[in-house]
GROMACS .gro file of C-alpha atoms in nm:
model
  371
    1MET     CA    1 -11.645   1.368  -4.162
    2ALA     CA    2 -11.513   1.020  -4.231
    3THR     CA    3 -11.434   0.920  -4.604
    4VAL     CA    4 -11.565   0.595  -4.734
    5SER     CA    5 -11.365   0.421  -5.018
    6VAL     CA    6 -11.564   0.196  -5.226
    7ALA     CA    7 -11.364  -0.092  -5.396
    8THR     CA    8 -11.444  -0.341  -5.656
    9PRO     CA    9 -11.234  -0.634  -5.730
   10ARG     CA   10 -11.188  -0.660  -6.091
   11SER     CA   11 -11.051  -1.010  -6.079
   12ALA     CA   12 -11.112  -1.303  -5.863
   13ARG     CA   13 -10.738  -1.359  -5.858
   14SER     CA   14 -10.681  -1.021  -5.697
   15ASN     CA   15 -10.723  -0.973  -5.335
   16THR     CA   16 -10.620  -0.586  -5.333
   17ALA     CA   17 -10.891  -0.322  -5.300
   18VAL     CA   18 -10.899  -0.083  -5.628
   19PRO     CA   19 -11.097   0.237  -5.601
   20PHE     CA   20 -11.391   0.241  -5.812
   21LEU     CA   21 -11.279   0.555  -5.997
   22PRO     CA   22 -11.197   0.629  -6.359
   23GLY     CA   23 -10.835   0.545  -6.435
   24TYR     CA   24 -10.811   0.286  -6.160
   25VAL     CA   25 -10.838  -0.034  -6.355
   26SER     CA   26 -10.675  -0.361  -6.250
   27HIS     CA   27 -10.518  -0.589  -6.494
   28ASP     CA   28 -10.453  -0.963  -6.465
   29VAL     CA   29 -10.086  -1.037  -6.531
   30LYS     CA   30 -10.090  -1.368  -6.722
   31PRO     CA   31  -9.745  -1.559  -6.713
   32SER     CA   32  -9.589  -1.596  -7.062
   33LYS     CA   33  -9.623  -1.944  -7.217
   34ASN     CA   34  -9.429  -1.876  -7.518
   35LYS     CA   35  -9.181  -2.131  -7.622
   36SER     CA   36  -8.825  -2.013  -7.709
   37GLN     CA   37  -8.650  -2.158  -8.003
   38THR     CA   38  -8.377  -2.387  -7.927
   39LEU     CA   39  -8.257  -2.493  -8.271
   40ALA     CA   40  -7.941  -2.323  -8.379
   41TYR     CA   41  -7.660  -2.364  -8.626
   42GLY     CA   42  -7.306  -2.336  -8.489
   43PRO     CA   43  -6.958  -2.444  -8.639
   44GLY     CA   44  -7.014  -2.797  -8.605
   45GLY     CA   45  -7.369  -2.799  -8.761
   46ILE     CA   46  -7.693  -2.825  -8.586
   47MET     CA   47  -7.681  -2.750  -8.218
   48ASP     CA   48  -7.931  -2.719  -7.915
   49GLY     CA   49  -7.948  -2.357  -7.790
   50ALA     CA   50  -8.057  -2.464  -7.443
   51ASN     CA   51  -7.760  -2.708  -7.425
   52PRO     CA   52  -7.493  -2.604  -7.669
   53LEU     CA   53  -7.249  -2.867  -7.568
   54ALA     CA   54  -7.495  -3.164  -7.592
   55LEU     CA   55  -7.447  -3.242  -7.967
   56ILE     CA   56  -7.063  -3.181  -7.959
   57PRO     CA   57  -6.874  -3.499  -7.962
   58GLN     CA   58  -6.620  -3.552  -7.664
   59ARG     CA   59  -6.318  -3.628  -7.869
   60SER     CA   60  -5.949  -3.590  -7.813
   61ASP     CA   61  -5.889  -3.494  -8.187
   62MET     CA   62  -6.066  -3.161  -8.160
   63PRO     CA   63  -5.876  -2.851  -8.272
   64LYS     CA   64  -5.724  -2.652  -7.981
   65LEU     CA   65  -5.608  -2.304  -7.940
   66ASP     CA   66  -5.253  -2.232  -7.962
   67PHE     CA   67  -5.149  -1.989  -7.670
   68ASN     CA   68  -4.805  -1.941  -7.783
   69VAL     CA   69  -4.921  -1.713  -8.044
   70LEU     CA   70  -5.113  -1.510  -7.775
   71LYS     CA   71  -4.793  -1.466  -7.569
   72GLN     CA   72  -4.609  -1.350  -7.891
   73LEU     CA   73  -4.875  -1.091  -7.966
   74GLN     CA   74  -4.845  -0.954  -7.598
   75ASP     CA   75  -4.504  -0.827  -7.700
   76PRO     CA   76  -4.545  -0.467  -7.832
   77PHE     CA   77  -4.232  -0.521  -8.050
   78HIS     CA   78  -4.354  -0.806  -8.244
   79ARG     CA   79  -4.445  -0.561  -8.530
   80PHE     CA   80  -4.078  -0.495  -8.572
   81ASP     CA   81  -3.977  -0.845  -8.609
   82TYR     CA   82  -3.835  -0.879  -8.984
   83SER     CA   83  -3.711  -1.224  -8.941
   84THR     CA   84  -3.973  -1.347  -9.168
   85ARG     CA   85  -4.121  -1.205  -9.482
   86SER     CA   86  -4.459  -1.019  -9.441
   87VAL     CA   87  -4.763  -1.136  -9.650
   88THR     CA   88  -4.871  -0.885  -9.906
   89HIS     CA   89  -5.236  -0.795  -9.935
   90ASP     CA   90  -5.281  -0.979 -10.250
   91GLU     CA   91  -5.131  -1.289 -10.111
   92ARG     CA   92  -5.348  -1.263  -9.813
   93ASP     CA   93  -5.657  -1.246 -10.026
   94GLN     CA   94  -5.562  -1.533 -10.229
   95MET     CA   95  -5.506  -1.734  -9.899
   96LYS     CA   96  -5.857  -1.660  -9.798
   97GLU     CA   97  -6.013  -1.741 -10.104
   98SER     CA   98  -5.823  -2.067 -10.130
   99ALA     CA   99  -5.929  -2.154  -9.779
  100ARG     CA  100  -6.293  -2.056  -9.856
  101ASN     CA  101  -6.305  -2.283 -10.145
  102THR     CA  102  -6.128  -2.577 -10.039
  103TYR     CA  103  -6.171  -2.590  -9.643
  104ARG     CA  104  -6.328  -2.903  -9.525
  105PRO     CA  105  -6.359  -2.959  -9.145
  106ALA     CA  106  -6.187  -3.260  -8.988
  107ASN     CA  107  -6.489  -3.383  -8.817
  108GLN     CA  108  -6.757  -3.356  -9.075
  109PRO     CA  109  -7.110  -3.291  -8.943
  110ALA     CA  110  -7.392  -3.525  -9.039
  111TRP     CA  111  -7.557  -3.287  -9.285
  112LEU     CA  112  -7.249  -3.283  -9.479
  113LYS     CA  113  -7.112  -3.629  -9.439
  114HIS     CA  114  -7.449  -3.795  -9.523
  115ASP     CA  115  -7.591  -3.529  -9.762
  116ARG     CA  116  -7.870  -3.694  -9.985
  117GLN     CA  117  -7.812  -4.037  -9.830
  118VAL     CA  118  -8.140  -4.233  -9.765
  119LEU     CA  119  -8.189  -4.576  -9.617
  120LYS     CA  120  -8.498  -4.738  -9.787
  121PHE     CA  121  -8.675  -5.049  -9.617
  122ASP     CA  122  -8.985  -5.221  -9.727
  123ALA     CA  123  -9.233  -5.290  -9.455
  124TYR     CA  124  -9.606  -5.360  -9.407
  125PHE     CA  125  -9.851  -5.340  -9.125
  126GLN     CA  126 -10.187  -5.529  -9.044
  127GLU     CA  127 -10.488  -5.329  -9.064
  128PRO     CA  128 -10.817  -5.477  -8.909
  129VAL     CA  129 -11.143  -5.484  -9.126
  130HIS     CA  130 -11.472  -5.488  -8.948
  131GLU     CA  131 -11.803  -5.590  -9.055
  132ASN     CA  132 -11.695  -5.766  -9.371
  133PRO     CA  133 -11.780  -6.131  -9.430
  134LYS     CA  134 -11.499  -6.198  -9.677
  135GLU     CA  135 -11.199  -6.055  -9.485
  136THR     CA  136 -11.122  -5.972  -9.116
  137PHE     CA  137 -10.765  -5.805  -9.178
  138ARG     CA  138 -10.569  -5.639  -9.475
  139ILE     CA  139 -10.201  -5.630  -9.527
  140ARG     CA  140 -10.093  -5.280  -9.630
  141CYS     CA  141  -9.741  -5.259  -9.781
  142CYS     CA  142  -9.535  -4.937  -9.736
  143VAL     CA  143  -9.187  -4.802  -9.765
  144ILE     CA  144  -8.990  -4.633  -9.479
  145TYR     CA  145  -8.726  -4.377  -9.541
  146PHE     CA  146  -8.457  -4.296  -9.298
  147TYR     CA  147  -8.263  -3.961  -9.372
  148LEU     CA  148  -7.900  -3.993  -9.238
  149GLU     CA  149  -7.832  -3.619  -9.262
  150ASP     CA  150  -8.074  -3.555  -8.976
  151GLY     CA  151  -8.205  -3.865  -8.846
  152THR     CA  152  -8.557  -3.810  -8.974
  153MET     CA  153  -8.788  -4.083  -9.093
  154MET     CA  154  -9.082  -4.098  -9.330
  155VAL     CA  155  -9.339  -4.374  -9.392
  156SER     CA  156  -9.500  -4.376  -9.750
  157GLU     CA  157  -9.754  -4.623  -9.896
  158PRO     CA  158  -9.751  -4.673 -10.289
  159LYS     CA  159 -10.063  -4.577 -10.447
  160VAL     CA  160 -10.281  -4.850 -10.579
  161GLU     CA  161 -10.525  -4.758 -10.868
  162ASN     CA  162 -10.895  -4.803 -10.779
  163SER     CA  163 -10.800  -4.938 -10.422
  164GLY     CA  164 -11.058  -4.713 -10.239
  165ILE     CA  165 -10.810  -4.638  -9.982
  166PRO     CA  166 -10.629  -4.286  -9.925
  167GLN     CA  167 -10.275  -4.383  -9.993
  168GLY     CA  168  -9.943  -4.174 -10.028
  169THR     CA  169  -9.754  -4.031  -9.726
  170PHE     CA  170  -9.850  -4.220  -9.422
  171VAL     CA  171  -9.618  -4.048  -9.170
  172LYS     CA  172  -9.459  -3.715  -9.265
  173ARG     CA  173  -9.083  -3.670  -9.238
  174HIS     CA  174  -8.964  -3.597  -8.874
  175ARG     CA  175  -8.770  -3.750  -8.576
  176ILE     CA  176  -9.023  -4.027  -8.465
  177PRO     CA  177  -8.981  -4.109  -8.093
  178LYS     CA  178  -8.949  -4.461  -7.960
  179PRO     CA  179  -9.200  -4.609  -7.722
  180ASN     CA  180  -9.091  -4.579  -7.340
  181ASN     CA  181  -9.069  -4.951  -7.295
  182LEU     CA  182  -8.793  -4.946  -7.546
  183GLY     CA  183  -8.597  -4.679  -7.356
  184GLY     CA  184  -8.759  -4.371  -7.515
  185GLY     CA  185  -8.557  -4.128  -7.737
  186TYR     CA  186  -8.570  -4.138  -8.110
  187TYR     CA  187  -8.525  -4.412  -8.383
  188GLY     CA  188  -8.194  -4.429  -8.545
  189PHE     CA  189  -8.049  -4.642  -8.821
  190ALA     CA  190  -7.915  -4.885  -8.583
  191ASP     CA  191  -8.287  -4.962  -8.470
  192LEU     CA  192  -8.397  -5.071  -8.826
  193ARG     CA  193  -8.318  -5.412  -8.947
  194VAL     CA  194  -8.451  -5.663  -9.187
  195GLY     CA  195  -8.691  -5.887  -8.996
  196MET     CA  196  -8.767  -5.657  -8.701
  197THR     CA  197  -9.103  -5.528  -8.611
  198ILE     CA  198  -9.093  -5.157  -8.501
  199SER     CA  199  -9.367  -4.963  -8.337
  200LEU     CA  200  -9.455  -4.629  -8.494
  201TYR     CA  201  -9.721  -4.442  -8.308
  202SER     CA  202  -9.865  -4.753  -8.151
  203ARG     CA  203  -9.871  -4.916  -8.498
  204ALA     CA  204  -9.662  -5.215  -8.565
  205PHE     CA  205  -9.443  -5.223  -8.874
  206ARG     CA  206  -9.267  -5.559  -8.992
  207ILE     CA  207  -8.959  -5.473  -9.202
  208THR     CA  208  -8.940  -5.735  -9.484
  209GLY     CA  209  -8.642  -5.585  -9.709
  210CYS     CA  210  -8.406  -5.309  -9.799
  211ASP     CA  211  -8.212  -5.197 -10.115
  212ASP     CA  212  -7.852  -5.242 -10.216
  213PHE     CA  213  -7.725  -4.924 -10.082
  214THR     CA  214  -7.891  -4.991  -9.730
  215ARG     CA  215  -7.716  -5.320  -9.710
  216HIS     CA  216  -7.384  -5.185  -9.806
  217PHE     CA  217  -7.416  -4.881  -9.543
  218TYR     CA  218  -7.478  -5.142  -9.260
  219GLU     CA  219  -7.183  -5.369  -9.378
  220VAL     CA  220  -6.940  -5.054  -9.385
  221SER     CA  221  -7.068  -4.858  -9.093
  222LEU     CA  222  -7.192  -5.132  -8.832
  223SER     CA  223  -7.014  -5.424  -8.981
  224ALA     CA  224  -7.337  -5.635  -8.979
  225ARG     CA  225  -7.507  -5.826  -9.241
  226MET     CA  226  -7.858  -5.787  -9.309
  227ALA     CA  227  -8.107  -6.077  -9.324
  228PRO     CA  228  -8.227  -6.178  -9.660
  229ASN     CA  229  -8.545  -6.025  -9.777
  230GLU     CA  230  -8.884  -6.161  -9.695
  231ASP     CA  231  -9.226  -6.166  -9.885
  232ALA     CA  232  -9.526  -5.974  -9.734
  233PRO     CA  233  -9.811  -6.239  -9.644
  234LEU     CA  234 -10.110  -6.230  -9.848
  235ASP     CA  235 -10.453  -6.112  -9.702
  236SER     CA  236 -10.766  -6.264  -9.826
  237PHE     CA  237 -10.834  -5.974 -10.063
  238ARG     CA  238 -10.501  -6.013 -10.228
  239ALA     CA  239 -10.522  -6.387 -10.261
  240ALA     CA  240 -10.878  -6.352 -10.430
  241GLU     CA  241 -10.723  -6.145 -10.698
  242LEU     CA  242 -10.452  -6.396 -10.771
  243PRO     CA  243 -10.504  -6.607 -11.082
  244ASP     CA  244 -10.598  -6.970 -11.035
  245PRO     CA  245 -10.340  -7.244 -11.099
  246GLU     CA  246 -10.299  -7.397 -11.435
  247PRO     CA  247 -10.448  -7.737 -11.345
  248LEU     CA  248 -10.757  -7.593 -11.189
  249ILE     CA  249 -10.819  -7.384 -11.504
  250SER     CA  250 -10.747  -7.676 -11.729
  251ALA     CA  251 -11.004  -7.891 -11.536
  252ARG     CA  252 -11.261  -7.605 -11.543
  253LYS     CA  253 -11.222  -7.576 -11.919
  254ALA     CA  254 -11.251  -7.952 -11.993
  255ALA     CA  255 -11.578  -7.964 -11.770
  256LEU     CA  256 -11.704  -7.685 -11.957
  257LYS     CA  257 -11.623  -7.810 -12.288
  258GLU     CA  258 -11.759  -8.154 -12.210
  259MET     CA  259 -12.098  -7.980 -12.105
  260LYS     CA  260 -12.111  -7.775 -12.436
  261ASP     CA  261 -12.059  -8.094 -12.653
  262PHE     CA  262 -12.329  -8.276 -12.473
  263ASN     CA  263 -12.570  -7.993 -12.501
  264HIS     CA  264 -12.482  -7.958 -12.880
  265ILE     CA  265 -12.540  -8.331 -12.938
  266TYR     CA  266 -12.867  -8.343 -12.722
  267LEU     CA  267 -13.010  -8.066 -12.936
  268GLY     CA  268 -12.946  -8.260 -13.255
  269GLY     CA  269 -12.613  -8.150 -13.364
  270ASN     CA  270 -12.325  -8.358 -13.493
  271ARG     CA  271 -12.001  -8.474 -13.335
  272ARG     CA  272 -11.713  -8.264 -13.412
  273ASN     CA  273 -11.432  -8.448 -13.571
  274GLU     CA  274 -11.131  -8.277 -13.396
  275LYS     CA  275 -10.864  -8.491 -13.581
  276LEU     CA  276 -11.007  -8.447 -13.920
  277GLN     CA  277 -10.731  -8.216 -14.036
  278GLN     CA  278 -10.465  -8.451 -13.893
  279TYR     CA  279 -10.631  -8.748 -14.070
  280LEU     CA  280 -10.612  -8.562 -14.404
  281GLU     CA  281 -10.286  -8.462 -14.383
  282ASN     CA  282 -10.116  -8.794 -14.237
  283ASP     CA  283 -10.346  -9.061 -14.385
  284ARG     CA  284 -10.159  -9.402 -14.464
  285ARG     CA  285  -9.843  -9.251 -14.306
  286VAL     CA  286  -9.670  -9.489 -14.058
  287LEU     CA  287  -9.350  -9.480 -13.847
  288ARG     CA  288  -9.188  -9.825 -13.827
  289PHE     CA  289  -8.940  -9.926 -13.538
  290ASN     CA  290  -8.767 -10.235 -13.442
  291CYS     CA  291  -8.751 -10.300 -13.064
  292TYR     CA  292  -8.715 -10.582 -12.818
  293TRP     CA  293  -8.813 -10.667 -12.486
  294ASP     CA  294  -8.549 -10.816 -12.254
  295ASP     CA  295  -8.750 -11.019 -11.994
  296ALA     CA  296  -8.515 -11.060 -11.687
  297THR     CA  297  -8.732 -11.321 -11.494
  298LYS     CA  298  -8.624 -11.680 -11.428
  299TYR     CA  299  -8.749 -11.821 -11.763
  300GLY     CA  300  -8.766 -11.513 -11.951
  301VAL     CA  301  -8.587 -11.450 -12.291
  302ARG     CA  302  -8.518 -11.151 -12.515
  303LYS     CA  303  -8.829 -11.111 -12.765
  304TYR     CA  304  -8.813 -10.888 -13.067
  305TYR     CA  305  -9.108 -10.681 -13.186
  306THR     CA  306  -9.186 -10.428 -13.474
  307LEU     CA  307  -9.358 -10.103 -13.366
  308HIS     CA  308  -9.592  -9.917 -13.596
  309TYR     CA  309  -9.687  -9.569 -13.517
  310TYR     CA  310  -9.990  -9.432 -13.725
  311LEU     CA  311  -9.962  -9.048 -13.771
  312ALA     CA  312 -10.325  -9.022 -13.857
  313ASP     CA  313 -10.466  -9.086 -13.538
  314ASP     CA  314 -10.172  -9.110 -13.304
  315THR     CA  315 -10.209  -9.491 -13.237
  316ILE     CA  316  -9.950  -9.760 -13.178
  317GLU     CA  317  -9.939 -10.120 -13.291
  318MET     CA  318  -9.680 -10.374 -13.180
  319LEU     CA  319  -9.623 -10.702 -13.370
  320GLU     CA  320  -9.414 -10.969 -13.223
  321SER     CA  321  -9.132 -11.122 -13.470
  322LEU     CA  322  -9.098 -11.502 -13.386
  323PRO     CA  323  -8.790 -11.674 -13.550
  324ARG     CA  324  -8.840 -12.027 -13.680
  325ASN     CA  325  -8.870 -12.305 -13.415
  326ALA     CA  326  -8.915 -12.061 -13.144
  327GLY     CA  327  -9.147 -12.285 -12.936
  328CYS     CA  328  -9.399 -12.008 -12.880
  329ASP     CA  329  -9.765 -11.998 -12.970
  330PRO     CA  330  -9.815 -11.787 -13.309
  331TYR     CA  331  -9.984 -11.479 -13.160
  332PRO     CA  332  -9.802 -11.206 -13.363
  333VAL     CA  333 -10.009 -10.911 -13.226
  334PHE     CA  334  -9.858 -10.813 -12.910
  335TRP     CA  335 -10.039 -10.467 -12.886
  336ARG     CA  336 -10.341 -10.394 -13.090
  337ARG     CA  337 -10.377 -10.086 -13.258
  338SER     CA  338 -10.473  -9.822 -12.996
  339PRO     CA  339 -10.323  -9.505 -12.818
  340LEU     CA  340 -10.044  -9.611 -12.588
  341ARG     CA  341 -10.068  -9.406 -12.247
  342LYS     CA  342  -9.775  -9.296 -12.042
  343ASN     CA  343  -9.988  -9.303 -11.733
  344PRO     CA  344 -10.195  -9.621 -11.727
  345HIS     CA  345 -10.504  -9.617 -11.528
  346VAL     CA  346 -10.734  -9.901 -11.412
  347CYS     CA  347 -11.062  -9.786 -11.280
  348PRO     CA  348 -11.171  -9.993 -10.981
  349ALA     CA  349 -11.534  -9.924 -11.037
  350PRO     CA  350 -11.747  -9.795 -11.332
  351GLY     CA  351 -11.855  -9.444 -11.338
  352MET     CA  352 -11.541  -9.308 -11.166
  353GLU     CA  353 -11.340  -9.017 -11.312
  354GLU     CA  354 -11.009  -9.116 -11.475
  355PRO     CA  355 -10.707  -8.869 -11.512
  356GLU     CA  356 -10.644  -8.711 -11.833
  357ALA     CA  357 -10.470  -8.944 -12.078
  358ILE     CA  358 -10.101  -8.860 -12.171
  359ILE     CA  359 -10.008  -9.078 -12.484
  360TYR     CA  360  -9.697  -9.107 -12.668
  361LYS     CA  361  -9.608  -8.870 -12.956
  362PRO     CA  362  -9.379  -8.927 -13.223
  363GLU     CA  363  -9.105  -8.710 -13.049
  364ASP     CA  364  -9.100  -8.983 -12.764
  365LEU     CA  365  -8.997  -9.252 -13.001
  366ILE     CA  366  -8.613  -9.209 -12.999
  367VAL     CA  367  -8.364  -9.472 -13.132
  368GLY     CA  368  -8.149  -9.600 -12.836
  369GLU     CA  369  -8.417  -9.479 -12.580
  370CYS     CA  370  -8.633  -9.687 -12.356
  371ILE     CA  371  -9.024  -9.660 -12.337
   0.00000   0.00000   0.00000
């Protein structure tokens, strides 16, 4: 009697027949996808476990083994060499303790040489704003930190109160790769300069400034002088928050005051005498100056005048002092009493606006000066 074996494949990947009996179970052998740890610490600091010699600098001043000592130890009678005094246990312990406390490697690793040294850069990036009639983009200022001990970077955005934008740590601290079009690899301190634009994960950052320690580090390590700091550009949102210039504010206040006075008088009010206090304090007080006008024209002569400054209303009067037999018409009033402007203005047509009058004050009249 012929035996018939019944087999059922347990996996689509398996082509072998397995008897359909208890205990005969096929299992899929899955390949291991675990990633092994390659970061290790050695005598020189951080090293790559996959390639231990990758981070060791190829320098000629690296310490080397002294094989003469090994040859001396090969001689079995080296223990009976009493030419030198043997070191006691206490002296050996003191030497170990001294070496442990004072040892410093000749080639210092980065984590020891640049411990707690950070380069700080000021930067900004442009963020588009959609569906907003007032602005199309926004400038966001941030700070870039480069840690010299391990070559990591961190980007942080200072928090602004009531900004409505999630701010703080923008990019966490890690080694940031460079784009492939720049050669790949990771960013180093030589790639960061003031005035440069770097790309961090497809976002362009413009470096505008750095601190004093960063400038000193580049001058000492790279013998390069950094460019002067720049100002971040203003977007429409920040420009709207800036105060208006002083001339514009003064013009607005003057127009508003004129409108208020007009409405007050139109509704039956009286005019305000703004110089009443000045009049009460300086009534009948006059400053008197002697001056002359040296006319340098062809037939001009030197003419003498008496200048009166009335403190009650800041007006000036000039009287001409004619000597006897001067040959001039007796018109003694050269300038009738009125405010004397520093910025004379002639209105070409009625109804046009005039600039604000700047009149002479008592502090402008100094003996020996010209007006």
